[in-house]
């Protein structure tokens, strides 16, 4: 089954579809939605020479501007016309919140149809990570995740995804983030949405982000992480794209009973199937898979679950990323006790499984994992 088609096999209430609701107006066409060849065609259709598409693309991806006034290599009338046709404003910043002395910054965006979308920039010594959204809302309904509570509004277009990264790159280039002018080195699809449920647009966005200018932004594919609840057929498809991105699988429980609760799509694709798909991905790409595990006090942090997880992962090309639960408003769940977390780590290590504990960057501004939600802003 293709993940992009509605599926009657999914549990009730879960939605996996390519274009959001039928009849919904589409975001305006943007050059980031198009390959360079398609941009040249579009420009020709507007009565301009094809190389103007390259110039316009460099303005957007290298100079990081969409303002015709900056585009001095293009004749004035041409800039206005081309920018008007291919660089529409896709996202409008409604709110910005910063913490960690300004090195973590969350932006709440509004799309052309007023959907709320969030992205987070995190600057660390030597790298900058942009956490981006692939959908407005999410249809996967994981009960511990704020985005999951509100349901899916719609898929984001390729341009809407890319623009979140370009906005971060622009802020860095213009020295707006403490630490001096910089570049985006990493992109993680860990904001709102299930990236593999918006497969086509997400793959195209990855291509735009990783292709060098004038086609795209020129970020290394190795710096890109696609995080999924475990849509098994889509993981197989991703492995065959020839894109060396890191795959992160949100496991959260090593047994089906626990995972059925925490990640409802597990009722469709079981732990064993998800891990098989992950090992297939590792084999095809040679890339180590990241197993995401939000530690929830007395829910999934028991020693026996650590041992079971260790058994399942040992000998495979994987590492575990433990995320202390970021409690969401109204949730009955909270993060694990420090001693339980330590025990969990120790047991995984005893199985020879590499494990890291995720920092909780952005927590104070509701910008940490699972806290991105329109209603929280
Ligand atoms: N839909 C994708 C991306 C979601 S966000 C996925 O499920 O992988 C990225 C990670 O944050 C996922 O592993 C998700 O399960 C986790 N997450 C969601 N809510 C969280 C919370 N409240 N605390 C900690 N991690 C959370």
mmCIF file of C-alpha atoms and ligand atoms in Angstrom:
data_model
loop_
_atom_site.group_PDB
_atom_site.id
_atom_site.type_symbol
_atom_site.label_atom_id
_atom_site.label_comp_id
_atom_site.label_asym_id
_atom_site.label_seq_id
_atom_site.Cartn_x
_atom_site.Cartn_y
_atom_site.Cartn_z
ATOM 1 C CA UNK A 1 0.000 0.000 0.000
ATOM 2 C CA UNK A 2 1.238 3.466 -0.761
ATOM 3 C CA UNK A 3 1.339 5.718 2.306
ATOM 4 C CA UNK A 4 0.034 8.527 0.165
ATOM 5 C CA UNK A 5 -3.331 6.900 -0.353
ATOM 6 C CA UNK A 6 -6.164 6.864 2.141
ATOM 7 C CA UNK A 7 -6.118 3.509 3.854
ATOM 8 C CA UNK A 8 -9.035 1.674 5.297
ATOM 9 C CA UNK A 9 -6.504 -0.514 7.102
ATOM 10 C CA UNK A 10 -5.489 2.275 9.470
ATOM 11 C CA UNK A 11 -7.141 2.514 12.875
ATOM 12 C CA UNK A 12 -10.108 4.825 13.000
ATOM 13 C CA UNK A 13 -9.211 8.485 13.207
ATOM 14 C CA UNK A 14 -5.779 8.121 11.595
ATOM 15 C CA UNK A 15 -5.375 9.936 8.326
ATOM 16 C CA UNK A 16 -2.652 9.329 5.790
ATOM 17 C CA UNK A 17 -3.205 11.226 2.601
ATOM 18 C CA UNK A 18 -1.239 13.260 0.160
ATOM 19 C CA UNK A 19 -3.125 16.504 -0.304
ATOM 20 C CA UNK A 20 -5.067 17.199 2.846
ATOM 21 C CA UNK A 21 -8.801 17.533 2.540
ATOM 22 C CA UNK A 22 -10.395 17.439 -0.882
ATOM 23 C CA UNK A 23 -11.335 20.823 -2.233
ATOM 24 C CA UNK A 24 -8.900 22.701 -0.025
ATOM 25 C CA UNK A 25 -7.159 25.558 -1.878
ATOM 26 C CA UNK A 26 -3.498 24.804 -2.558
ATOM 27 C CA UNK A 27 -0.648 27.037 -1.379
ATOM 28 C CA UNK A 28 0.593 29.304 -4.176
ATOM 29 C CA UNK A 29 3.254 27.874 -6.468
ATOM 30 C CA UNK A 30 6.770 28.706 -5.332
ATOM 31 C CA UNK A 31 10.091 28.105 -7.047
ATOM 32 C CA UNK A 32 11.048 25.657 -4.284
ATOM 33 C CA UNK A 33 8.151 23.445 -5.449
ATOM 34 C CA UNK A 34 9.837 23.128 -8.850
ATOM 35 C CA UNK A 35 13.019 21.528 -10.146
ATOM 36 C CA UNK A 36 15.450 23.872 -11.870
ATOM 37 C CA UNK A 37 14.260 22.584 -15.262
ATOM 38 C CA UNK A 38 10.635 23.296 -14.306
ATOM 39 C CA UNK A 39 11.596 26.780 -13.120
ATOM 40 C CA UNK A 40 13.250 27.474 -16.479
ATOM 41 C CA UNK A 41 10.063 26.363 -18.203
ATOM 42 C CA UNK A 42 7.949 28.574 -15.962
ATOM 43 C CA UNK A 43 10.200 31.547 -16.654
ATOM 44 C CA UNK A 44 10.064 30.898 -20.393
ATOM 45 C CA UNK A 45 6.279 30.780 -20.122
ATOM 46 C CA UNK A 46 6.461 34.289 -18.693
ATOM 47 C CA UNK A 47 8.360 35.458 -21.767
ATOM 48 C CA UNK A 48 11.804 35.543 -20.137
ATOM 49 C CA UNK A 49 15.035 33.748 -21.029
ATOM 50 C CA UNK A 50 15.622 30.458 -19.134
ATOM 51 C CA UNK A 51 18.771 31.676 -17.318
ATOM 52 C CA UNK A 52 16.591 34.124 -15.415
ATOM 53 C CA UNK A 53 15.317 31.082 -13.474
ATOM 54 C CA UNK A 54 18.883 30.401 -12.316
ATOM 55 C CA UNK A 55 19.328 34.020 -11.280
ATOM 56 C CA UNK A 56 16.059 34.040 -9.372
ATOM 57 C CA UNK A 57 16.951 30.727 -7.714
ATOM 58 C CA UNK A 58 20.313 32.095 -6.575
ATOM 59 C CA UNK A 59 18.576 35.068 -5.048
ATOM 60 C CA UNK A 60 16.423 32.733 -3.004
ATOM 61 C CA UNK A 61 18.823 29.901 -2.143
ATOM 62 C CA UNK A 62 22.203 31.705 -2.015
ATOM 63 C CA UNK A 63 21.398 35.306 -1.155
ATOM 64 C CA UNK A 64 18.381 34.131 0.856
ATOM 65 C CA UNK A 65 16.161 36.945 -0.340
ATOM 66 C CA UNK A 66 12.716 37.058 -1.915
ATOM 67 C CA UNK A 67 12.615 40.842 -2.096
ATOM 68 C CA UNK A 68 12.847 42.155 -5.690
ATOM 69 C CA UNK A 69 14.612 45.295 -4.399
ATOM 70 C CA UNK A 70 17.662 43.135 -3.517
ATOM 71 C CA UNK A 71 17.878 41.481 -6.950
ATOM 72 C CA UNK A 72 20.181 43.930 -8.664
ATOM 73 C CA UNK A 73 21.394 41.424 -11.274
ATOM 74 C CA UNK A 74 17.908 41.361 -12.795
ATOM 75 C CA UNK A 75 16.281 44.213 -14.746
ATOM 76 C CA UNK A 76 13.736 45.974 -12.560
ATOM 77 C CA UNK A 77 10.581 44.971 -14.453
ATOM 78 C CA UNK A 78 11.807 41.370 -14.728
ATOM 79 C CA UNK A 79 12.447 41.069 -10.992
ATOM 80 C CA UNK A 80 8.986 42.262 -10.111
ATOM 81 C CA UNK A 81 7.370 39.916 -12.586
ATOM 82 C CA UNK A 82 9.430 36.825 -11.723
ATOM 83 C CA UNK A 83 9.340 37.327 -7.967
ATOM 84 C CA UNK A 84 5.597 37.926 -8.222
ATOM 85 C CA UNK A 85 5.129 34.652 -10.107
ATOM 86 C CA UNK A 86 7.607 32.367 -8.345
ATOM 87 C CA UNK A 87 8.382 33.806 -4.913
ATOM 88 C CA UNK A 88 5.006 34.318 -3.256
ATOM 89 C CA UNK A 89 5.009 34.838 0.515
ATOM 90 C CA UNK A 90 4.189 31.365 1.845
ATOM 91 C CA UNK A 91 4.681 31.875 5.571
ATOM 92 C CA UNK A 92 4.158 34.909 7.762
ATOM 93 C CA UNK A 93 5.842 34.963 11.158
ATOM 94 C CA UNK A 94 3.207 35.558 13.781
ATOM 95 C CA UNK A 95 5.282 35.077 16.883
ATOM 96 C CA UNK A 96 8.887 34.444 17.841
ATOM 97 C CA UNK A 97 10.104 33.126 21.168
ATOM 98 C CA UNK A 98 13.731 32.730 22.181
ATOM 99 C CA UNK A 99 15.595 31.064 25.053
ATOM 100 C CA UNK A 100 19.126 29.799 25.797
ATOM 101 C CA UNK A 101 20.419 33.383 25.394
ATOM 102 C CA UNK A 102 18.828 33.634 21.965
ATOM 103 C CA UNK A 103 20.449 30.490 20.541
ATOM 104 C CA UNK A 104 17.121 28.640 20.547
ATOM 105 C CA UNK A 105 14.357 30.347 18.636
ATOM 106 C CA UNK A 106 10.864 29.094 17.904
ATOM 107 C CA UNK A 107 8.744 30.706 15.221
ATOM 108 C CA UNK A 108 5.000 30.377 14.873
ATOM 109 C CA UNK A 109 4.065 30.798 11.224
ATOM 110 C CA UNK A 110 0.757 31.325 9.490
ATOM 111 C CA UNK A 111 0.256 29.848 6.057
ATOM 112 C CA UNK A 112 -1.740 31.554 3.267
ATOM 113 C CA UNK A 113 -4.884 29.835 4.608
ATOM 114 C CA UNK A 114 -4.083 30.691 8.265
ATOM 115 C CA UNK A 115 -2.940 27.241 9.306
ATOM 116 C CA UNK A 116 -0.452 27.393 12.201
ATOM 117 C CA UNK A 117 2.982 25.855 11.715
ATOM 118 C CA UNK A 118 6.034 25.969 13.958
ATOM 119 C CA UNK A 119 9.771 25.627 13.422
ATOM 120 C CA UNK A 120 12.661 25.776 15.888
ATOM 121 C CA UNK A 121 16.250 26.911 15.312
ATOM 122 C CA UNK A 122 18.841 25.509 17.715
ATOM 123 C CA UNK A 123 22.405 26.765 17.642
ATOM 124 C CA UNK A 124 25.076 24.619 19.283
ATOM 125 C CA UNK A 125 28.831 25.104 19.198
ATOM 126 C CA UNK A 126 29.792 24.078 15.658
ATOM 127 C CA UNK A 127 26.337 23.312 14.268
ATOM 128 C CA UNK A 128 22.873 24.730 13.759
ATOM 129 C CA UNK A 129 19.818 22.489 13.620
ATOM 130 C CA UNK A 130 16.480 23.533 12.171
ATOM 131 C CA UNK A 131 13.544 21.475 13.419
ATOM 132 C CA UNK A 132 10.806 21.793 10.798
ATOM 133 C CA UNK A 133 7.161 20.842 10.375
ATOM 134 C CA UNK A 134 5.946 18.705 7.481
ATOM 135 C CA UNK A 135 2.216 19.075 8.141
ATOM 136 C CA UNK A 136 -0.058 21.561 9.850
ATOM 137 C CA UNK A 137 -1.145 19.367 12.739
ATOM 138 C CA UNK A 138 -0.771 15.581 12.606
ATOM 139 C CA UNK A 139 -3.083 12.626 12.052
ATOM 140 C CA UNK A 140 -1.096 10.051 14.011
ATOM 141 C CA UNK A 141 -2.757 10.748 17.382
ATOM 142 C CA UNK A 142 0.125 9.777 19.696
ATOM 143 C CA UNK A 143 -1.400 10.565 23.106
ATOM 144 C CA UNK A 144 1.739 12.090 24.670
ATOM 145 C CA UNK A 145 2.374 14.544 21.802
ATOM 146 C CA UNK A 146 0.772 17.991 21.756
ATOM 147 C CA UNK A 147 0.564 18.090 17.956
ATOM 148 C CA UNK A 148 -1.160 14.714 17.910
ATOM 149 C CA UNK A 149 -4.013 15.986 20.050
ATOM 150 C CA UNK A 150 -5.355 18.492 17.552
ATOM 151 C CA UNK A 151 -5.433 16.256 14.488
ATOM 152 C CA UNK A 152 -4.365 16.979 10.937
ATOM 153 C CA UNK A 153 -5.163 20.264 9.227
ATOM 154 C CA UNK A 154 -3.261 19.658 5.992
ATOM 155 C CA UNK A 155 -0.010 18.666 4.374
ATOM 156 C CA UNK A 156 2.536 21.418 3.818
ATOM 157 C CA UNK A 157 3.762 22.047 0.301
ATOM 158 C CA UNK A 158 7.424 21.557 -0.572
ATOM 159 C CA UNK A 159 7.831 25.329 -0.641
ATOM 160 C CA UNK A 160 6.289 25.714 2.814
ATOM 161 C CA UNK A 161 8.719 23.160 4.248
ATOM 162 C CA UNK A 162 11.776 24.621 2.511
ATOM 163 C CA UNK A 163 10.839 28.172 3.503
ATOM 164 C CA UNK A 164 11.109 27.268 7.208
ATOM 165 C CA UNK A 165 14.762 26.334 6.644
ATOM 166 C CA UNK A 166 15.470 29.302 4.381
ATOM 167 C CA UNK A 167 14.043 31.612 7.070
ATOM 168 C CA UNK A 168 16.455 30.127 9.598
ATOM 169 C CA UNK A 169 19.360 30.375 7.147
ATOM 170 C CA UNK A 170 18.442 34.025 6.526
ATOM 171 C CA UNK A 171 18.386 34.859 10.246
ATOM 172 C CA UNK A 172 21.804 33.226 10.652
ATOM 173 C CA UNK A 173 23.332 34.883 7.598
ATOM 174 C CA UNK A 174 22.091 38.279 8.794
ATOM 175 C CA UNK A 175 23.731 37.774 12.179
ATOM 176 C CA UNK A 176 20.407 37.786 14.050
ATOM 177 C CA UNK A 177 21.334 34.749 16.158
ATOM 178 C CA UNK A 178 24.015 35.183 18.846
ATOM 179 C CA UNK A 179 27.314 33.573 17.811
ATOM 180 C CA UNK A 180 28.031 35.501 14.619
ATOM 181 C CA UNK A 181 26.921 34.882 11.042
ATOM 182 C CA UNK A 182 26.348 31.188 10.401
ATOM 183 C CA UNK A 183 24.689 28.516 8.295
ATOM 184 C CA UNK A 184 22.148 25.762 8.827
ATOM 185 C CA UNK A 185 24.041 22.463 9.074
ATOM 186 C CA UNK A 186 21.249 20.094 10.117
ATOM 187 C CA UNK A 187 17.540 19.755 9.414
ATOM 188 C CA UNK A 188 15.338 17.431 11.445
ATOM 189 C CA UNK A 189 11.760 16.620 10.440
ATOM 190 C CA UNK A 190 10.718 16.518 14.086
ATOM 191 C CA UNK A 191 8.353 19.465 14.194
ATOM 192 C CA UNK A 192 4.638 19.141 13.595
ATOM 193 C CA UNK A 193 3.398 16.304 11.422
ATOM 194 C CA UNK A 194 4.308 12.854 10.158
ATOM 195 C CA UNK A 195 6.771 13.425 7.314
ATOM 196 C CA UNK A 196 6.185 10.061 5.637
ATOM 197 C CA UNK A 197 2.427 10.767 5.475
ATOM 198 C CA UNK A 198 3.329 13.746 3.251
ATOM 199 C CA UNK A 199 5.823 11.664 1.336
ATOM 200 C CA UNK A 200 6.084 13.410 -2.015
ATOM 201 C CA UNK A 201 6.412 16.933 -0.678
ATOM 202 C CA UNK A 202 8.871 15.899 2.030
ATOM 203 C CA UNK A 203 11.134 14.044 -0.429
ATOM 204 C CA UNK A 204 11.065 17.001 -2.776
ATOM 205 C CA UNK A 205 11.875 19.291 0.143
ATOM 206 C CA UNK A 206 14.850 17.091 1.067
ATOM 207 C CA UNK A 207 16.044 17.351 -2.536
ATOM 208 C CA UNK A 208 15.722 21.132 -2.532
ATOM 209 C CA UNK A 209 17.505 21.398 0.814
ATOM 210 C CA UNK A 210 20.396 19.205 -0.285
ATOM 211 C CA UNK A 211 20.919 20.124 -3.953
ATOM 212 C CA UNK A 212 23.579 22.795 -4.421
ATOM 213 C CA UNK A 213 22.633 26.287 -5.647
ATOM 214 C CA UNK A 214 21.003 27.365 -7.861
ATOM 215 C CA UNK A 215 18.800 24.289 -7.542
ATOM 216 C CA UNK A 216 18.692 24.251 -3.751
ATOM 217 C CA UNK A 217 20.222 25.192 -0.432
ATOM 218 C CA UNK A 218 23.225 22.831 -0.472
ATOM 219 C CA UNK A 219 22.910 21.285 2.998
ATOM 220 C CA UNK A 220 24.570 17.850 3.337
ATOM 221 C CA UNK A 221 22.008 15.014 3.167
ATOM 222 C CA UNK A 222 23.877 13.447 6.061
ATOM 223 C CA UNK A 223 22.740 16.373 8.147
ATOM 224 C CA UNK A 224 19.060 15.671 7.434
ATOM 225 C CA UNK A 225 16.958 13.428 9.686
ATOM 226 C CA UNK A 226 13.492 12.175 8.781
ATOM 227 C CA UNK A 227 11.602 11.011 11.853
ATOM 228 C CA UNK A 228 8.615 8.675 11.507
ATOM 229 C CA UNK A 229 6.034 6.854 13.602
ATOM 230 C CA UNK A 230 6.868 3.835 11.431
ATOM 231 C CA UNK A 231 4.869 3.862 8.195
ATOM 232 C CA UNK A 232 6.468 0.658 6.947
ATOM 233 C CA UNK A 233 5.852 0.875 3.172
ATOM 234 C CA UNK A 234 7.092 4.469 3.131
ATOM 235 C CA UNK A 235 10.301 3.491 4.957
ATOM 236 C CA UNK A 236 10.951 1.005 2.147
ATOM 237 C CA UNK A 237 10.334 3.684 -0.441
ATOM 238 C CA UNK A 238 12.617 6.126 1.351
ATOM 239 C CA UNK A 239 15.434 3.570 1.351
ATOM 240 C CA UNK A 240 15.248 3.443 -2.455
ATOM 241 C CA UNK A 241 15.409 7.222 -3.003
ATOM 242 C CA UNK A 242 19.200 7.289 -2.963
ATOM 243 C CA UNK A 243 19.191 10.065 -0.384
ATOM 244 C CA UNK A 244 21.602 9.354 2.487
ATOM 245 C CA UNK A 245 19.369 10.939 5.121
ATOM 246 C CA UNK A 246 19.220 9.634 8.673
ATOM 247 C CA UNK A 247 16.067 7.720 9.517
ATOM 248 C CA UNK A 248 14.668 8.135 13.009
ATOM 249 C CA UNK A 249 11.968 5.728 14.132
ATOM 250 C CA UNK A 250 9.734 6.742 17.025
ATOM 251 C CA UNK A 251 9.511 3.416 18.825
ATOM 252 C CA UNK A 252 8.670 4.440 22.399
ATOM 253 C CA UNK A 253 7.983 0.854 23.453
ATOM 254 C CA UNK A 254 9.603 -2.469 22.476
ATOM 255 C CA UNK A 255 6.375 -4.503 22.884
ATOM 256 C CA UNK A 256 3.171 -4.248 20.867
ATOM 257 C CA UNK A 257 0.954 -3.886 23.911
ATOM 258 C CA UNK A 258 2.785 -0.763 25.073
ATOM 259 C CA UNK A 259 3.323 0.627 21.589
ATOM 260 C CA UNK A 260 -0.328 0.189 20.531
ATOM 261 C CA UNK A 261 -1.135 2.767 23.217
ATOM 262 C CA UNK A 262 1.705 5.217 22.680
ATOM 263 C CA UNK A 263 1.906 5.115 18.883
ATOM 264 C CA UNK A 264 -1.564 4.121 17.626
ATOM 265 C CA UNK A 265 -0.323 3.379 14.091
ATOM 266 C CA UNK A 266 1.332 0.341 15.705
ATOM 267 C CA UNK A 267 -2.070 -1.326 15.446
ATOM 268 C CA UNK A 268 -1.427 -1.348 11.688
ATOM 269 C CA UNK A 269 2.348 -1.993 11.585
ATOM 270 C CA UNK A 270 3.747 -3.910 14.544
ATOM 271 C CA UNK A 271 7.083 -3.442 16.318
ATOM 272 C CA UNK A 272 8.663 -6.363 14.456
ATOM 273 C CA UNK A 273 7.588 -4.995 11.055
ATOM 274 C CA UNK A 274 8.780 -1.492 11.886
ATOM 275 C CA UNK A 275 12.171 -2.753 13.037
ATOM 276 C CA UNK A 276 12.491 -4.976 9.951
ATOM 277 C CA UNK A 277 11.874 -1.915 7.794
ATOM 278 C CA UNK A 278 14.461 0.010 9.822
ATOM 279 C CA UNK A 279 17.077 -2.727 9.346
ATOM 280 C CA UNK A 280 16.262 -2.775 5.642
ATOM 281 C CA UNK A 281 16.876 0.963 5.576
ATOM 282 C CA UNK A 282 20.205 0.549 7.377
ATOM 283 C CA UNK A 283 21.256 -2.180 4.969
ATOM 284 C CA UNK A 284 20.322 -0.282 1.808
ATOM 285 C CA UNK A 285 21.778 3.056 2.872
ATOM 286 C CA UNK A 286 24.567 2.022 5.246
ATOM 287 C CA UNK A 287 23.177 4.629 7.636
ATOM 288 C CA UNK A 288 22.719 4.008 11.350
ATOM 289 C CA UNK A 289 19.059 4.251 12.340
ATOM 290 C CA UNK A 290 18.064 6.378 15.286
ATOM 291 C CA UNK A 291 15.502 4.795 17.604
ATOM 292 C CA UNK A 292 13.541 7.513 19.398
ATOM 293 C CA UNK A 293 12.203 6.646 22.831
ATOM 294 C CA UNK A 294 10.373 9.183 25.000
ATOM 295 C CA UNK A 295 10.810 8.039 28.594
ATOM 296 C CA UNK A 296 7.489 8.263 30.444
ATOM 297 C CA UNK A 297 7.383 7.605 34.165
ATOM 298 C CA UNK A 298 5.970 4.153 34.983
ATOM 299 C CA UNK A 299 4.572 3.829 31.464
ATOM 300 C CA UNK A 300 7.470 2.651 29.296
ATOM 301 C CA UNK A 301 10.562 3.123 31.503
ATOM 302 C CA UNK A 302 10.620 -0.253 33.283
ATOM 303 C CA UNK A 303 13.850 -2.250 33.449
ATOM 304 C CA UNK A 304 12.251 -5.184 31.594
ATOM 305 C CA UNK A 305 11.418 -2.894 28.676
ATOM 306 C CA UNK A 306 15.025 -1.682 28.563
ATOM 307 C CA UNK A 307 16.176 -5.319 28.421
ATOM 308 C CA UNK A 308 13.658 -6.196 25.710
ATOM 309 C CA UNK A 309 14.676 -3.135 23.689
ATOM 310 C CA UNK A 310 18.330 -4.076 24.134
ATOM 311 C CA UNK A 311 17.590 -7.612 22.862
ATOM 312 C CA UNK A 312 15.755 -6.285 19.806
ATOM 313 C CA UNK A 313 18.434 -3.775 18.842
ATOM 314 C CA UNK A 314 21.627 -5.547 19.774
ATOM 315 C CA UNK A 315 23.756 -6.379 16.739
ATOM 316 C CA UNK A 316 21.919 -3.912 14.490
ATOM 317 C CA UNK A 317 23.068 -0.607 13.009
ATOM 318 C CA UNK A 318 21.107 1.514 15.467
ATOM 319 C CA UNK A 319 21.412 3.856 18.356
ATOM 320 C CA UNK A 320 18.816 4.891 20.885
ATOM 321 C CA UNK A 321 17.895 8.478 21.494
ATOM 322 C CA UNK A 322 16.092 8.750 24.819
ATOM 323 C CA UNK A 323 13.879 11.822 25.128
ATOM 324 C CA UNK A 324 12.807 12.764 28.654
ATOM 325 C CA UNK A 325 9.052 13.298 28.187
ATOM 326 C CA UNK A 326 8.098 16.922 27.772
ATOM 327 C CA UNK A 327 4.759 16.972 29.536
ATOM 328 C CA UNK A 328 1.967 18.483 27.443
ATOM 329 C CA UNK A 329 -0.894 20.485 28.959
ATOM 330 C CA UNK A 330 -3.464 18.296 30.659
ATOM 331 C CA UNK A 331 -1.393 15.132 30.264
ATOM 332 C CA UNK A 332 -1.424 12.565 33.042
ATOM 333 C CA UNK A 333 2.099 11.548 32.087
ATOM 334 C CA UNK A 334 5.443 12.918 33.145
ATOM 335 C CA UNK A 335 9.164 12.273 32.680
ATOM 336 C CA UNK A 336 10.900 9.324 34.318
ATOM 337 C CA UNK A 337 12.601 9.516 37.699
ATOM 338 C CA UNK A 338 16.338 10.153 37.267
ATOM 339 C CA UNK A 339 17.220 6.762 38.773
ATOM 340 C CA UNK A 340 14.886 4.946 36.352
ATOM 341 C CA UNK A 341 16.339 6.837 33.411
ATOM 342 C CA UNK A 342 19.871 5.936 34.532
ATOM 343 C CA UNK A 343 18.897 2.282 34.896
ATOM 344 C CA UNK A 344 17.327 2.303 31.415
ATOM 345 C CA UNK A 345 20.533 3.725 29.933
ATOM 346 C CA UNK A 346 22.718 1.238 31.827
ATOM 347 C CA UNK A 347 20.692 -1.761 30.637
ATOM 348 C CA UNK A 348 20.844 -0.683 27.006
ATOM 349 C CA UNK A 349 24.588 -0.171 27.336
ATOM 350 C CA UNK A 350 24.906 -3.608 28.887
ATOM 351 C CA UNK A 351 23.378 -4.959 25.649
ATOM 352 C CA UNK A 352 26.026 -3.089 23.670
ATOM 353 C CA UNK A 353 23.467 -0.635 22.272
ATOM 354 C CA UNK A 354 24.707 2.959 21.858
ATOM 355 C CA UNK A 355 22.424 5.374 23.673
ATOM 356 C CA UNK A 356 22.195 9.124 24.143
ATOM 357 C CA UNK A 357 19.784 11.220 26.175
ATOM 358 C CA UNK A 358 18.324 14.121 24.191
ATOM 359 C CA UNK A 359 18.698 17.561 25.695
ATOM 360 C CA UNK A 360 15.508 19.442 26.371
ATOM 361 C CA UNK A 361 16.322 22.559 24.361
ATOM 362 C CA UNK A 362 13.430 24.908 23.934
ATOM 363 C CA UNK A 363 11.388 23.490 26.769
ATOM 364 C CA UNK A 364 10.711 26.884 28.345
ATOM 365 C CA UNK A 365 9.238 28.190 25.100
ATOM 366 C CA UNK A 366 7.182 25.075 24.381
ATOM 367 C CA UNK A 367 9.578 24.403 21.559
ATOM 368 C CA UNK A 368 10.845 21.022 22.698
ATOM 369 C CA UNK A 369 9.847 17.694 21.135
ATOM 370 C CA UNK A 370 6.136 17.107 21.156
ATOM 371 C CA UNK A 371 5.271 20.581 22.379
ATOM 372 C CA UNK A 372 4.610 22.184 19.029
ATOM 373 C CA UNK A 373 0.927 22.907 18.798
ATOM 374 C CA UNK A 374 -1.127 25.714 17.385
ATOM 375 C CA UNK A 375 -3.198 26.022 20.540
ATOM 376 C CA UNK A 376 -0.119 26.438 22.744
ATOM 377 C CA UNK A 377 0.864 29.589 20.932
HETATM 378 N N1 LIG B 1 5.801 12.256 13.382
HETATM 379 C C1 LIG B 1 7.228 12.130 13.542
HETATM 380 C C2 LIG B 1 7.842 13.419 14.059
HETATM 381 C C3 LIG B 1 7.316 13.734 15.426
HETATM 382 S S1 LIG B 1 8.208 14.735 16.552
HETATM 383 C C4 LIG B 1 7.526 11.008 14.497
HETATM 384 O O1 LIG B 1 6.627 10.545 15.183
HETATM 385 O O2 LIG B 1 8.668 10.560 14.537
HETATM 386 C C5 LIG B 1 9.732 14.007 16.877
HETATM 387 C C6 LIG B 1 9.834 13.112 18.110
HETATM 388 O O3 LIG B 1 9.332 13.716 19.313
HETATM 389 C C7 LIG B 1 9.064 11.814 17.948
HETATM 390 O O4 LIG B 1 9.892 10.751 18.355
HETATM 391 C C8 LIG B 1 7.939 12.000 18.917
HETATM 392 O O5 LIG B 1 7.374 10.780 19.317
HETATM 393 C C9 LIG B 1 8.598 12.749 20.039
HETATM 394 N N2 LIG B 1 7.669 13.385 20.957
HETATM 395 C C10 LIG B 1 6.405 13.767 20.712
HETATM 396 N N3 LIG B 1 5.848 14.291 21.823
HETATM 397 C C11 LIG B 1 6.789 14.248 22.783
HETATM 398 C C12 LIG B 1 6.813 14.659 24.129
HETATM 399 N N4 LIG B 1 5.748 15.227 24.696
HETATM 400 N N5 LIG B 1 7.945 14.464 24.836
HETATM 401 C C13 LIG B 1 9.029 13.897 24.246
HETATM 402 N N6 LIG B 1 9.067 13.499 22.985
HETATM 403 C C14 LIG B 1 7.960 13.661 22.247
#
